[in-house]
Amino acid sequence: MEKLVINGGKPLKGRVKISGAKNAVLPIIAATLLGQDKVSVLEEVPDLDDVQTISAVLQKLGVKTEYNAELNELRVDATEISCFEAPYDLVRKMRASFLIMGPLLARCGKAKISLPGGCAIGTRPIDLHLKGFEALGAQIKIGHGFIEAAAPNGLIGSRVYLDFPSVGATENILMAAAMAKGQTVLENPAQEPEIVDLANYLNVMGAKIRGAGTNVIKIDGREKLIGHGYTIIPDRIEAGTYMVAAAMTKGDVFIENAISEHLKPVIAKLKEAGVGLEESVDGIRVFADKRTRAVDIKTMPYPGFPTDMQAQFMAMLAVSDGAGLVTETVFENRFMHVDELKRMGANIKIDGRTSIVTGVGKLTGCQVKATDLRAGAAMVLAGLVAEGQTQVGYIHHIDRGYDKLVEKLIALGADIKRVDG
Ligand code: UD1
C-alpha cells in the first residue's frame, strides 16, 4: 500500500493552480446521463479516483466515457443507455454514485441502485433524496440491498421541501425535475456553488432552472435535454486546503483560480487568525510570517463554514497560539482525525460535536493514517509543519479528491514523496 512521506518545516512559496471541483464534477458527470443526441465534453475535469469511479458506473449503464488526463477533458456519450442498475461494488466505493438515480429515473423511468451503506463520517442517510423522488411521483421499493425507483409514466413537477439543505438530495432532485412534466419548486435546497454549477450545466443542455444558489429553486421540466460542452468551476475545498497550508507553514502562495466569493468563511477565519490575504480576479495570495492565532469555527451548510474544511482548520489550530473551538453541525462522527493529530502531539479534547483545540509549541512527525478524504488532507498539513518525518498511510482516501497533490506541493517547496510499503 502506498503512503506519503513528508519531512516537515519547509515554508510553501510560489503559485499553485487549483483544479476543477470534485463536488461539482461528480453530479455533472451524473447529469450527462440526461444528454441525448450529442456527446457532452466536460473541461477542467480533475484527475481523481472518484471521477474514474463515477465514469465506471456510467459505463455499466452502457454509456461511453473517455478521459484525457493531459487536457483534463472527459467525453461522455450517453446517446444510448442500456441498463438501469448500479452495482454494489461501485456504489460502496463512492456514495456519490447514488447521484445517478435522479437522471436515470428522469430519462428512463426507472433505476435500481445498491444501497450506499455506512461511511466513515456518519450514517449519511438518503431519506431526503427518496422523499424528493416520491414527491415527483416515483414509486420507491427497498429490498435485497437495493433501492428501486420507478416512474413508468414519467415524473410530475411538484413542490418539494427539504428538511435539511442536503447537497446530494438537492442535486438528485434537480436532475430528476429537469425532465419532469410541469414545474417543480424546491424549497430549502442546498445553496453551494456546486449546485449552481450543476444547474448551469443542465441549463445549457436545455433545462429551465432558476434560483440555484438561493433558498428556492424553480425547475420547469423539459421533454428532452441534449448533450453539451461545459467547464467545471475551480475546487474551493482544494483552494482552501492550500490556503491553510500556506498559512501554517508561514509561506507565501498565490492560489491561482481560487474564487473569493466561494471562500468567504475560510477567508474570514484566516484573517481572524492573523493570516495575510490579497484577493484578485485571478486568485488569492496567502502569506504569513508568524504563528496563527486560534479561532473558533462552526460548520454549517453554505454559505456557512464548510464541513469539508473542518479537519484542515483543526490541523492549523493544533499549532496556533491559544485555544479554539471546532463545532461540527453537518455530520455526526467527523472527528476521526483527532486521534491521528493527537499521535503527533496535538492537544485536542472532544465534547460531543465540539472539539477544544489548544495550540502546542510543535507537532512531531510519526506514522498516521488518512481516515477519510479531508482528514487525510489534515494529516498532510500537519506533516508539513511537524518536526521530523511524518508518514501518512491509507492515501487512497486522499487520491479520491486531491488532483496531483504531491506534485503541487513539491512545486511549492515541500519535501514530500509517495512511496510503496
Ligand atoms: C456533499 C459533498 C461532501 C460534503 C457534504 C456537505 C459531494 C460529492 N459530497 O455530500 O463533500 O461534505 O456535501 O457539504 O458533493 N442527510 C440526511 N438525509 C439525506 C441526505 C443527507 O439526513 O437524504 C444528512 C447527512 O447525513 C449529513 C447532512 O445531511 O448529516 C449533509 O449531507 P449532504 O449535504 O447530503 O452531503 P452529501 O451530498 O453526501
Coordinates of C-alpha atoms and ligand atoms in Angstrom, one line a residue:
M1 CA 0.0 0.0 0.0
E2 CA 1.3 3.4 -0.9
K3 CA 2.0 6.2 1.6
L4 CA 3.1 9.8 1.7
V5 CA 6.4 10.6 3.4
I6 CA 6.8 14.2 4.5
N7 CA 9.8 16.0 6.1
G8 CA 8.3 19.0 7.8
G9 CA 9.5 22.5 8.3
K10 CA 9.6 24.0 4.7
P11 CA 7.6 27.2 4.1
L12 CA 5.5 26.9 1.0
K13 CA 6.2 29.5 -1.7
G14 CA 5.1 30.1 -5.2
R15 CA 1.9 29.5 -7.3
V16 CA -0.5 26.6 -7.3
K17 CA -3.2 26.1 -9.9
I18 CA -6.5 24.8 -8.5
S19 CA -8.2 22.0 -10.4
G20 CA -11.9 21.6 -11.3
A21 CA -14.1 20.9 -8.3
K22 CA -14.6 17.3 -7.3
N23 CA -18.0 18.0 -5.8
A24 CA -19.2 19.8 -9.0
V25 CA -17.8 17.4 -11.5
L26 CA -19.4 14.3 -9.9
P27 CA -23.0 15.5 -10.1
I28 CA -22.3 16.9 -13.6
I29 CA -21.0 13.6 -14.8
A30 CA -24.2 12.0 -13.4
A31 CA -26.2 14.7 -15.3
T32 CA -24.6 13.8 -18.6
L33 CA -27.0 10.8 -18.4
L34 CA -29.7 13.2 -19.4
G35 CA -28.0 14.3 -22.6
Q36 CA -29.5 12.9 -25.7
D37 CA -28.4 13.3 -29.4
K38 CA -24.9 14.8 -28.7
V39 CA -21.8 14.0 -26.7
S40 CA -21.1 16.0 -23.6
V41 CA -17.5 17.3 -23.5
L42 CA -16.5 18.4 -19.9
E43 CA -13.5 20.6 -19.4
E44 CA -11.4 21.1 -16.2
V45 CA -12.2 17.6 -15.1
P46 CA -9.7 16.8 -12.3
D47 CA -7.7 13.6 -12.5
L48 CA -9.3 11.8 -9.4
D49 CA -10.2 8.3 -8.4
D50 CA -13.8 9.5 -7.8
V51 CA -14.0 10.7 -11.4
Q52 CA -12.9 7.2 -12.5
T53 CA -15.4 5.5 -10.2
I54 CA -18.4 7.5 -11.5
S55 CA -17.2 7.0 -15.1
A56 CA -17.2 3.3 -14.4
V57 CA -20.7 3.5 -13.1
L58 CA -21.8 5.2 -16.3
Q59 CA -20.0 2.6 -18.4
K60 CA -22.0 -0.2 -16.6
L61 CA -25.1 1.6 -17.9
G62 CA -23.8 1.3 -21.5
V63 CA -22.6 4.9 -21.7
K64 CA -19.3 5.6 -23.4
T65 CA -16.8 7.7 -21.5
E66 CA -13.3 8.8 -22.5
Y67 CA -10.9 10.7 -20.2
N68 CA -7.9 12.7 -21.5
A69 CA -5.8 13.4 -18.4
E70 CA -3.5 15.8 -20.2
L71 CA -6.3 18.0 -21.3
N72 CA -8.5 17.3 -18.2
E73 CA -11.3 16.6 -20.6
L74 CA -14.0 14.0 -20.3
R75 CA -16.2 13.0 -23.2
V76 CA -19.4 11.3 -22.3
D77 CA -21.7 9.7 -25.0
A78 CA -25.0 9.0 -23.3
T79 CA -27.0 8.9 -26.5
E80 CA -27.9 5.3 -25.6
I81 CA -28.4 3.8 -22.2
S82 CA -28.7 0.1 -22.0
C83 CA -29.1 -0.7 -18.3
F84 CA -30.7 0.9 -15.2
E85 CA -28.7 -0.8 -12.4
A86 CA -25.7 0.4 -10.4
P87 CA -23.9 -2.5 -8.6
Y88 CA -22.7 -2.7 -5.0
D89 CA -19.0 -2.8 -5.7
L90 CA -19.1 0.7 -7.3
V91 CA -21.7 2.4 -5.0
R92 CA -19.9 1.0 -1.9
K93 CA -16.6 2.7 -3.2
M94 CA -18.2 6.1 -3.6
R95 CA -21.6 7.2 -2.1
A96 CA -21.9 9.9 -4.8
S97 CA -22.7 7.1 -7.3
F98 CA -26.2 7.5 -5.9
L99 CA -26.4 10.7 -7.9
I100 CA -27.3 8.7 -11.0
M101 CA -30.7 7.8 -9.6
G102 CA -32.3 11.2 -10.4
P103 CA -31.1 11.3 -14.0
L104 CA -31.9 7.6 -14.7
L105 CA -35.3 8.0 -13.3
A106 CA -36.0 11.1 -15.4
R107 CA -34.5 9.7 -18.7
C108 CA -35.5 6.0 -18.4
G109 CA -38.4 6.0 -16.0
K110 CA -36.6 3.5 -13.7
A111 CA -33.4 3.0 -11.7
K112 CA -32.1 0.3 -9.4
I113 CA -29.1 1.2 -7.2
S114 CA -27.4 -0.7 -4.4
L115 CA -28.0 0.9 -1.0
P116 CA -24.9 3.0 -0.3
G117 CA -24.4 1.7 3.2
G118 CA -22.4 3.3 6.1
C119 CA -19.4 5.5 5.7
A120 CA -16.5 6.8 7.7
I121 CA -18.2 10.1 8.6
G122 CA -21.6 9.0 10.0
T123 CA -24.6 7.2 8.7
R124 CA -25.4 9.6 5.8
P125 CA -28.9 8.5 5.1
I126 CA -30.7 9.1 1.7
D127 CA -34.2 9.7 3.0
L128 CA -34.3 13.3 1.6
H129 CA -33.4 12.1 -1.9
L130 CA -36.2 9.5 -1.8
K131 CA -38.7 11.9 -0.4
G132 CA -38.0 14.2 -3.3
F133 CA -38.4 11.4 -5.9
E134 CA -41.7 10.3 -4.3
A135 CA -43.0 13.9 -4.4
L136 CA -42.3 13.8 -8.1
G137 CA -44.5 10.7 -8.4
A138 CA -41.9 7.9 -8.3
Q139 CA -42.6 4.7 -6.6
I140 CA -39.8 3.5 -4.3
K141 CA -39.1 -0.1 -3.3
I142 CA -36.3 -1.1 -0.9
G143 CA -35.2 -4.7 -0.6
H144 CA -32.3 -7.2 -1.0
G145 CA -29.8 -4.4 -0.6
F146 CA -31.2 -2.4 -3.5
I147 CA -33.4 0.7 -3.9
E148 CA -35.6 0.6 -7.0
A149 CA -37.4 3.7 -8.2
A150 CA -40.0 3.7 -11.0
A151 CA -42.0 6.3 -12.8
P152 CA -43.4 4.4 -15.8
N153 CA -45.5 7.4 -17.0
G154 CA -42.8 10.0 -16.2
L155 CA -42.2 12.3 -13.3
I156 CA -44.5 15.1 -12.5
G157 CA -43.4 18.5 -11.2
S158 CA -44.3 19.2 -7.6
R159 CA -43.5 21.3 -4.5
V160 CA -40.6 19.7 -2.6
Y161 CA -39.4 21.0 0.8
L162 CA -36.1 19.7 2.2
D163 CA -36.0 19.3 6.0
F164 CA -32.2 19.9 5.7
P165 CA -30.4 21.5 2.7
S166 CA -28.7 18.3 1.7
V167 CA -26.3 18.8 -1.2
G168 CA -26.8 15.4 -2.8
A169 CA -30.6 15.4 -2.4
T170 CA -30.8 18.9 -4.0
E171 CA -28.7 17.7 -6.9
N172 CA -30.6 14.4 -7.4
I173 CA -34.0 16.2 -7.3
L174 CA -32.7 19.0 -9.7
M175 CA -31.7 16.3 -12.2
A176 CA -35.0 14.4 -11.9
A177 CA -37.1 17.5 -12.1
A178 CA -35.3 18.8 -15.1
M179 CA -37.3 16.3 -17.2
A180 CA -40.5 16.1 -15.2
K181 CA -43.8 17.3 -16.6
G182 CA -44.6 20.8 -15.3
Q183 CA -42.9 22.9 -12.7
T184 CA -41.1 21.8 -9.5
V185 CA -40.5 24.2 -6.7
L186 CA -37.6 23.1 -4.4
E187 CA -37.7 24.8 -1.1
N188 CA -34.8 24.9 1.4
P189 CA -32.3 23.4 -1.1
A190 CA -28.6 23.4 -0.6
Q191 CA -27.0 26.7 -2.0
E192 CA -23.4 25.5 -2.6
P193 CA -21.6 26.8 -5.7
E194 CA -21.6 23.2 -6.9
I195 CA -25.4 23.3 -7.1
V196 CA -25.2 26.5 -9.2
D197 CA -22.6 24.8 -11.5
L198 CA -24.9 21.7 -11.9
A199 CA -27.9 24.0 -12.7
N200 CA -25.8 25.9 -15.2
Y201 CA -24.8 22.7 -17.0
L202 CA -28.4 21.5 -17.0
N203 CA -29.5 24.8 -18.5
V204 CA -27.0 24.6 -21.3
M205 CA -28.5 21.2 -22.1
G206 CA -31.8 22.8 -22.5
A207 CA -33.3 22.7 -18.9
K208 CA -35.1 25.7 -17.4
I209 CA -33.8 26.1 -13.8
R210 CA -34.0 29.4 -12.0
G211 CA -32.9 30.3 -8.4
A212 CA -30.0 27.9 -8.0
G213 CA -27.8 29.3 -5.2
T214 CA -30.8 30.8 -3.4
N215 CA -33.3 29.1 -1.0
V216 CA -35.9 28.4 -3.6
I217 CA -35.2 26.8 -7.0
K218 CA -37.8 26.6 -9.7
I219 CA -37.5 24.0 -12.4
D220 CA -39.7 23.9 -15.5
G221 CA -39.4 20.3 -16.8
R222 CA -38.4 19.7 -20.4
E223 CA -39.2 16.7 -22.6
K224 CA -35.7 16.3 -23.8
L225 CA -32.2 17.5 -22.9
I226 CA -29.2 17.5 -25.3
G227 CA -25.6 16.6 -24.5
H228 CA -23.4 19.8 -24.3
G229 CA -19.9 21.0 -23.5
Y230 CA -19.2 22.5 -20.1
T231 CA -16.3 23.8 -18.0
I232 CA -16.3 22.8 -14.3
I233 CA -15.7 25.5 -11.6
P234 CA -12.5 25.5 -9.5
D235 CA -12.4 23.4 -6.4
R236 CA -13.0 25.7 -3.4
I237 CA -12.0 23.0 -0.9
E238 CA -8.8 22.2 -2.7
A239 CA -8.1 26.0 -2.8
G240 CA -8.9 26.3 1.0
T241 CA -6.6 23.4 1.7
Y242 CA -3.6 25.2 0.0
M243 CA -4.6 28.4 1.7
V244 CA -4.3 26.7 5.1
A245 CA -1.0 25.1 4.0
A246 CA 0.4 28.5 3.2
A247 CA -0.7 29.9 6.5
M248 CA 0.5 27.0 8.6
T249 CA 4.0 26.8 7.0
K250 CA 4.4 30.6 7.2
G251 CA 4.7 30.7 3.5
D252 CA 3.6 32.9 0.6
V253 CA 1.4 31.2 -2.0
F254 CA -0.7 32.5 -4.9
I255 CA -3.7 30.2 -5.2
E256 CA -4.5 30.5 -8.9
N257 CA -8.2 30.2 -10.0
A258 CA -9.5 30.4 -6.4
I259 CA -12.8 32.3 -6.4
S260 CA -13.0 34.5 -3.2
E261 CA -16.8 34.6 -3.4
H262 CA -16.9 30.8 -2.8
L263 CA -14.4 31.0 0.1
K264 CA -15.8 33.8 2.2
P265 CA -15.9 31.9 5.6
V266 CA -12.5 30.4 5.0
I267 CA -11.0 33.9 4.1
A268 CA -12.8 35.5 7.2
K269 CA -11.4 32.8 9.6
L270 CA -7.9 33.0 8.1
K271 CA -7.9 36.8 8.5
E272 CA -9.1 36.4 12.1
A273 CA -6.2 34.0 12.6
G274 CA -3.8 36.8 11.6
V275 CA -3.0 35.5 8.1
G276 CA -2.3 37.9 5.2
L277 CA -4.7 37.7 2.2
E278 CA -4.9 39.5 -1.1
E279 CA -7.9 38.8 -3.3
S280 CA -7.8 39.3 -7.0
V281 CA -9.8 38.2 -10.1
D282 CA -7.1 35.5 -10.9
G283 CA -6.9 34.1 -7.4
I284 CA -5.9 34.7 -3.8
R285 CA -2.4 35.4 -2.3
V286 CA -2.0 33.9 1.1
F287 CA 1.0 34.8 3.3
A288 CA 2.1 34.6 6.9
D289 CA 5.3 35.3 8.8
K290 CA 4.3 34.3 12.3
R291 CA 2.2 31.6 14.1
T292 CA -1.5 31.8 13.5
R293 CA -3.9 32.8 16.3
A294 CA -6.6 30.4 17.5
V295 CA -10.1 30.9 16.1
D296 CA -13.4 29.2 16.7
I297 CA -15.2 27.5 13.8
K298 CA -18.7 26.0 13.4
T299 CA -19.5 24.1 10.3
M300 CA -22.8 24.9 8.5
P301 CA -24.4 24.5 5.1
Y302 CA -23.2 27.0 2.5
P303 CA -22.7 30.0 2.9
G304 CA -21.5 28.9 6.3
F305 CA -18.1 27.4 7.1
P306 CA -17.7 24.2 5.0
T307 CA -17.5 20.9 6.9
D308 CA -15.0 19.8 4.2
M309 CA -12.5 22.4 5.6
Q310 CA -13.0 21.4 9.3
A311 CA -10.2 18.9 9.5
Q312 CA -7.7 21.2 7.8
F313 CA -8.5 24.0 10.2
M314 CA -8.1 21.7 13.1
A315 CA -4.6 20.9 12.0
M316 CA -3.9 24.6 11.8
L317 CA -5.4 25.2 15.3
A318 CA -3.2 22.4 16.7
V319 CA -0.2 24.8 16.1
S320 CA -1.9 28.1 16.7
D321 CA -1.5 30.4 19.7
G322 CA -4.3 29.9 22.2
A323 CA -7.4 27.6 22.2
G324 CA -10.1 27.3 19.6
L325 CA -13.5 25.5 19.5
V326 CA -14.4 23.4 16.5
T327 CA -18.1 22.6 16.2
E328 CA -19.3 20.1 13.6
T329 CA -23.0 20.5 12.9
V330 CA -23.3 19.0 9.4
F331 CA -22.1 15.4 10.0
E332 CA -22.0 13.2 13.1
N333 CA -18.8 11.5 13.8
R334 CA -16.5 13.7 11.7
F335 CA -13.7 13.9 14.2
M336 CA -11.7 10.8 13.2
H337 CA -8.6 12.9 12.5
V338 CA -8.5 14.0 16.2
D339 CA -6.8 10.8 17.3
E340 CA -4.3 10.9 14.5
L341 CA -3.4 14.6 15.2
K342 CA -3.0 13.6 18.9
R343 CA -0.5 11.0 17.9
M344 CA 1.6 13.9 16.5
G345 CA 1.4 15.7 19.8
A346 CA -1.8 17.9 19.3
N347 CA -3.8 18.9 22.4
I348 CA -7.5 18.2 21.5
K349 CA -10.4 17.3 23.7
I350 CA -13.8 16.2 22.2
D351 CA -17.0 17.1 23.9
G352 CA -19.9 15.7 21.8
R353 CA -20.0 17.7 18.5
T354 CA -17.3 20.2 19.7
S355 CA -13.6 19.8 20.0
I356 CA -11.4 22.1 22.0
V357 CA -8.0 22.5 20.3
T358 CA -5.2 24.1 22.3
G359 CA -2.2 25.0 20.3
V360 CA 1.1 23.3 21.1
G361 CA 4.6 24.5 20.5
K362 CA 5.2 21.9 17.8
L363 CA 3.9 18.7 16.3
T364 CA 6.2 15.8 16.0
G365 CA 6.3 13.5 12.9
C366 CA 5.2 9.9 13.2
Q367 CA 3.1 7.3 11.3
V368 CA -0.5 8.3 10.9
K369 CA -3.4 7.4 8.6
A370 CA -5.9 9.2 6.4
T371 CA -9.2 8.2 7.9
D372 CA -11.2 9.9 5.2
L373 CA -10.5 12.4 2.4
R374 CA -10.4 15.7 4.3
A375 CA -8.9 14.0 7.4
G376 CA -6.1 12.8 5.1
A377 CA -5.5 16.4 3.9
A378 CA -5.3 17.5 7.5
M379 CA -2.6 14.9 8.2
V380 CA -0.6 16.1 5.2
L381 CA -0.9 19.7 6.5
A382 CA 0.2 18.6 10.0
G383 CA 3.2 16.7 8.4
L384 CA 4.2 19.9 6.5
V385 CA 4.9 21.7 9.8
A386 CA 5.8 18.8 12.1
E387 CA 9.3 18.3 13.4
G388 CA 11.0 15.3 11.6
Q389 CA 9.3 12.8 9.3
T390 CA 5.6 12.1 9.0
Q391 CA 4.3 9.0 7.1
V392 CA 0.6 9.2 6.1
G393 CA -1.0 5.8 5.2
Y394 CA -4.3 4.9 3.6
I395 CA -3.8 7.6 1.0
H396 CA -6.4 6.1 -1.3
H397 CA -8.8 8.4 0.6
I398 CA -6.7 11.4 -0.5
D399 CA -6.5 10.2 -4.1
R400 CA -10.2 10.3 -4.3
G401 CA -10.3 14.1 -4.1
Y402 CA -6.9 15.9 -4.5
D403 CA -5.6 16.2 -8.0
K404 CA -1.7 15.9 -8.2
L405 CA -1.3 16.7 -4.5
V406 CA 2.3 15.6 -4.3
E407 CA 3.4 17.3 -7.5
K408 CA 1.7 20.6 -6.5
L409 CA 3.2 20.6 -3.0
I410 CA 6.7 19.8 -4.3
A411 CA 6.4 22.7 -6.8
L412 CA 5.7 24.9 -3.7
G413 CA 8.9 23.7 -2.0
A414 CA 7.5 20.9 0.3
D415 CA 9.6 17.8 1.0
I416 CA 7.0 15.1 0.2
K417 CA 7.0 11.9 -1.8
R418 CA 4.8 8.9 -2.4
V419 CA 6.4 5.6 -1.6
D420 CA 5.4 1.9 -1.6
G421 CA 5.0 0.0 1.6
Ligands
UD1_1 C1 -21.7 16.6 -0.2 C2 -20.3 16.6 -0.5 C3 -19.4 16.4 0.7 C4 -19.7 17.4 1.7 C5 -21.2 17.5 2.0 C6 -21.7 18.6 2.9 C7 -20.3 15.7 -2.8 C8 -20.0 14.6 -3.7 N1 -20.0 15.5 -1.5 O1 -22.0 15.3 0.4 O2 -18.0 16.5 0.3 O3 -19.1 17.2 3.0 O4 -22.0 17.6 0.8 O5 -21.2 19.8 2.5 O6 -20.7 16.7 -3.2 N2 -28.7 13.8 5.1 C9 -29.9 13.3 5.5 N3 -30.7 12.7 4.6 C10 -30.4 12.7 3.3 C11 -29.2 13.3 2.8 C12 -28.4 13.9 3.8 O7 -30.1 13.2 6.7 O8 -31.2 12.1 2.5 C13 -27.8 14.4 6.1 C14 -26.4 13.7 6.1 O9 -26.5 12.6 6.9 C15 -25.5 14.7 6.6 C16 -26.1 16.0 6.1 O10 -27.4 15.7 5.7 O11 -25.5 14.8 8.0 C17 -25.3 16.6 4.9 O12 -25.3 15.7 3.9 P1 -25.4 16.1 2.3 O13 -25.4 17.6 2.2 O14 -26.4 15.3 1.6 O15 -23.9 15.7 1.9 P2 -23.5 14.8 0.6 O16 -24.3 15.3 -0.6 O17 -23.5 13.4 0.9

